PDB file of C-alpha atoms and ligand atoms in Angstrom:
ATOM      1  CA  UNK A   1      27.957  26.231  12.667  1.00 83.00           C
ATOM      2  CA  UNK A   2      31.114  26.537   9.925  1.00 86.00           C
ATOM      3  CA  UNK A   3      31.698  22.532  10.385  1.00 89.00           C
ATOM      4  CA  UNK A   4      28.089  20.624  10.958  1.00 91.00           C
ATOM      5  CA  UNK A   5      28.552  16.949  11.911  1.00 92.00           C
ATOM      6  CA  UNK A   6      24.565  15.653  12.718  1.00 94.00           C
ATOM      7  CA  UNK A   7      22.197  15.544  10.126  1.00 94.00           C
ATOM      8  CA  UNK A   8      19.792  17.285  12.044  1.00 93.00           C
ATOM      9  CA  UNK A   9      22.290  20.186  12.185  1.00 92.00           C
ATOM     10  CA  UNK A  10      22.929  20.215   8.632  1.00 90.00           C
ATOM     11  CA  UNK A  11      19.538  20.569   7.492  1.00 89.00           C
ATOM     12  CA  UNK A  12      18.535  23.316  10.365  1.00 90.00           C
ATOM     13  CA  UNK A  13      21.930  25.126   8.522  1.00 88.00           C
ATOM     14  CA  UNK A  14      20.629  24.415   5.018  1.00 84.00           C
ATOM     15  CA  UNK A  15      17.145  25.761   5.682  1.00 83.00           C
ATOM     16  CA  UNK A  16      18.183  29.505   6.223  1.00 81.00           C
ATOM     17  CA  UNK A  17      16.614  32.061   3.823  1.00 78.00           C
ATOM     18  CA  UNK A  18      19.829  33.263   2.542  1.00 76.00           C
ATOM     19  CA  UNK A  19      20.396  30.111   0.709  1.00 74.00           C
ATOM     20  CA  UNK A  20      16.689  29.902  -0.649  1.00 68.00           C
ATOM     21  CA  UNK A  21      18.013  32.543  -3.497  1.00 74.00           C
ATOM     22  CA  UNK A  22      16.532  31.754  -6.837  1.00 76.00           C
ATOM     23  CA  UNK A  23      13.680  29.205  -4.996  1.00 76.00           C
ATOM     24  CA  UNK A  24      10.789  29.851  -4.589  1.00 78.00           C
ATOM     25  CA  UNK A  25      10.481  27.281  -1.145  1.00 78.00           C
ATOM     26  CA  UNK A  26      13.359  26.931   1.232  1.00 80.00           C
ATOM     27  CA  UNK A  27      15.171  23.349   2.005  1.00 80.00           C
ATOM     28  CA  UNK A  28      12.910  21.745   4.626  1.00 85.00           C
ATOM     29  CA  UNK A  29      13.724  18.764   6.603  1.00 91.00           C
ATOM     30  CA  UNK A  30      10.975  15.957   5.644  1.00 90.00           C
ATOM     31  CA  UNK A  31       8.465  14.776   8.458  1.00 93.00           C
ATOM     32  CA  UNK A  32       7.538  16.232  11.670  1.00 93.00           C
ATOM     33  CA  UNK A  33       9.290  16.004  15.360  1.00 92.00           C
ATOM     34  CA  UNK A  34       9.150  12.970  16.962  1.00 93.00           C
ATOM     35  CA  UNK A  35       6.646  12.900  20.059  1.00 95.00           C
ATOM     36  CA  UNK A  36       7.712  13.677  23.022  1.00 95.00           C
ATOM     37  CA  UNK A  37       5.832  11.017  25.248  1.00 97.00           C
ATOM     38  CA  UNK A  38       6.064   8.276  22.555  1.00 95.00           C
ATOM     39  CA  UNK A  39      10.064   8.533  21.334  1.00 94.00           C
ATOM     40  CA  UNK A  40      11.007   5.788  18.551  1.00 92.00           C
ATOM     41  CA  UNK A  41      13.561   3.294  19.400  1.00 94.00           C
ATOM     42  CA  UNK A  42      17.314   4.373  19.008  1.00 97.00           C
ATOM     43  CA  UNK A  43      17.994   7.636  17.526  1.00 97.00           C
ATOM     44  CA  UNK A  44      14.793  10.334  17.546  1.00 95.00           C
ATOM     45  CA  UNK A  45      16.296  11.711  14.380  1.00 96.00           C
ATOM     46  CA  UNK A  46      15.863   8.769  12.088  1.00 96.00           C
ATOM     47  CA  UNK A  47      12.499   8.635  11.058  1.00 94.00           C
ATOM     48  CA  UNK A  48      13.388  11.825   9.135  1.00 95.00           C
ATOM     49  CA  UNK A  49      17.290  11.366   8.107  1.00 95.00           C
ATOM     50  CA  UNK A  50      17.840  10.559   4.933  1.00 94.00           C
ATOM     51  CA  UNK A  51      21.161   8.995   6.159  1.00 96.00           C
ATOM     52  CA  UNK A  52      19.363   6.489   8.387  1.00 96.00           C
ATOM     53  CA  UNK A  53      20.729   2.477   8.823  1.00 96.00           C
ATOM     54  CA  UNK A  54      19.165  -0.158  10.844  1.00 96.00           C
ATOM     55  CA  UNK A  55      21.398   0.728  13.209  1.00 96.00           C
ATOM     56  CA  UNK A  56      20.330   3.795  13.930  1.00 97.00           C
ATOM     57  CA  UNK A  57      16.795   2.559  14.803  1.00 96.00           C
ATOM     58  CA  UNK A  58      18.202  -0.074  17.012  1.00 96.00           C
ATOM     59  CA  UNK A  59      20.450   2.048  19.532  1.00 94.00           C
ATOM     60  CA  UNK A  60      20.509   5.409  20.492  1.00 96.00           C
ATOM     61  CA  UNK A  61      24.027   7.029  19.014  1.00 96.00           C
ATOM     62  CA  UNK A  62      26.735   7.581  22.144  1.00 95.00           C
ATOM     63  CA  UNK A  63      27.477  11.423  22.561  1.00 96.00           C
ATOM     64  CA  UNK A  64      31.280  11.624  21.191  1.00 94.00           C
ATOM     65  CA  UNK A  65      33.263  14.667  21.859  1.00 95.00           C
ATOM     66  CA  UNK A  66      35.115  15.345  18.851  1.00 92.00           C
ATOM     67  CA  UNK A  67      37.109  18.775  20.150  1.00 92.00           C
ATOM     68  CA  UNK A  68      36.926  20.558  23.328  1.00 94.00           C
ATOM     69  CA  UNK A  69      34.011  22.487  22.489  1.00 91.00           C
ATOM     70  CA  UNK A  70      32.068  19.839  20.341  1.00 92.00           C
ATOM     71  CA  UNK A  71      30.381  16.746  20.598  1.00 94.00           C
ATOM     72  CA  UNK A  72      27.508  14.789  18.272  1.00 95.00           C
ATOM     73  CA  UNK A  73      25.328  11.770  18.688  1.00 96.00           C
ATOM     74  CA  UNK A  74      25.686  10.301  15.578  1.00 97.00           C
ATOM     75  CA  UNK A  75      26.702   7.262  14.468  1.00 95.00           C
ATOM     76  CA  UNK A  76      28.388   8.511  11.117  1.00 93.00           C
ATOM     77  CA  UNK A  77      29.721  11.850  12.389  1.00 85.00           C
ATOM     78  CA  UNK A  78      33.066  10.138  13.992  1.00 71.00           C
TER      79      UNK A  78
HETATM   80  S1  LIG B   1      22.418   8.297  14.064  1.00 71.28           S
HETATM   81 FE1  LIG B   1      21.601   7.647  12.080  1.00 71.28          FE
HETATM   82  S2  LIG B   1      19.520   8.471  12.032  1.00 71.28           S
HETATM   83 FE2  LIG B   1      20.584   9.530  13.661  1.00 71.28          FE
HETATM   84  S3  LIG B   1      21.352  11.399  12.716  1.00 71.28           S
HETATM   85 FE3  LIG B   1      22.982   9.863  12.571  1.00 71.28          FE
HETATM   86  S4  LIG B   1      22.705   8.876  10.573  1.00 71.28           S
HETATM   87 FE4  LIG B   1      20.807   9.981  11.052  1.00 71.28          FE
END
């Protein structure tokens, strides 16, 4: 929570009503969840990051452990 790598994370983080002081709509992450019986190629996050390369739609990202009590699967969080 104090050091978000994924995307995903960081907009979850950024969409708490704390932060929507002085808006009148919170931050939302754009799009809906992919579905479930029909997943899109590579990572299921990048139809809605805004940090998406063709890569990401090509593979899905390796989980990488980055301490002993965290890991992502994201190509740009190593
Ligand atoms: S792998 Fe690509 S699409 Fe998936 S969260 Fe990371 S940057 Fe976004």
């Amino acid at each position: 929570i104090r050091n978000p790598r994924h995307p995903y994370t960081k907009g979850l983080l950024g969409a708490r009503v704390e932060l929507a002081e002085g808006r009148d709509r919170l931050i939302t992450i754009p799009g809906a969840p992919p579905d479930l019986a029909a997943m899109p190629p590579g990572c299921a996050f990048a139809p809605r990051c805004e940090l998406a390369r063709e890569e990401c739609r090509a593979d899905v990202p390796a989980l990488t452990r980055l301490s002993a009590d965290s890991q992502v699967a994201c190509i740009l969080a190593h």
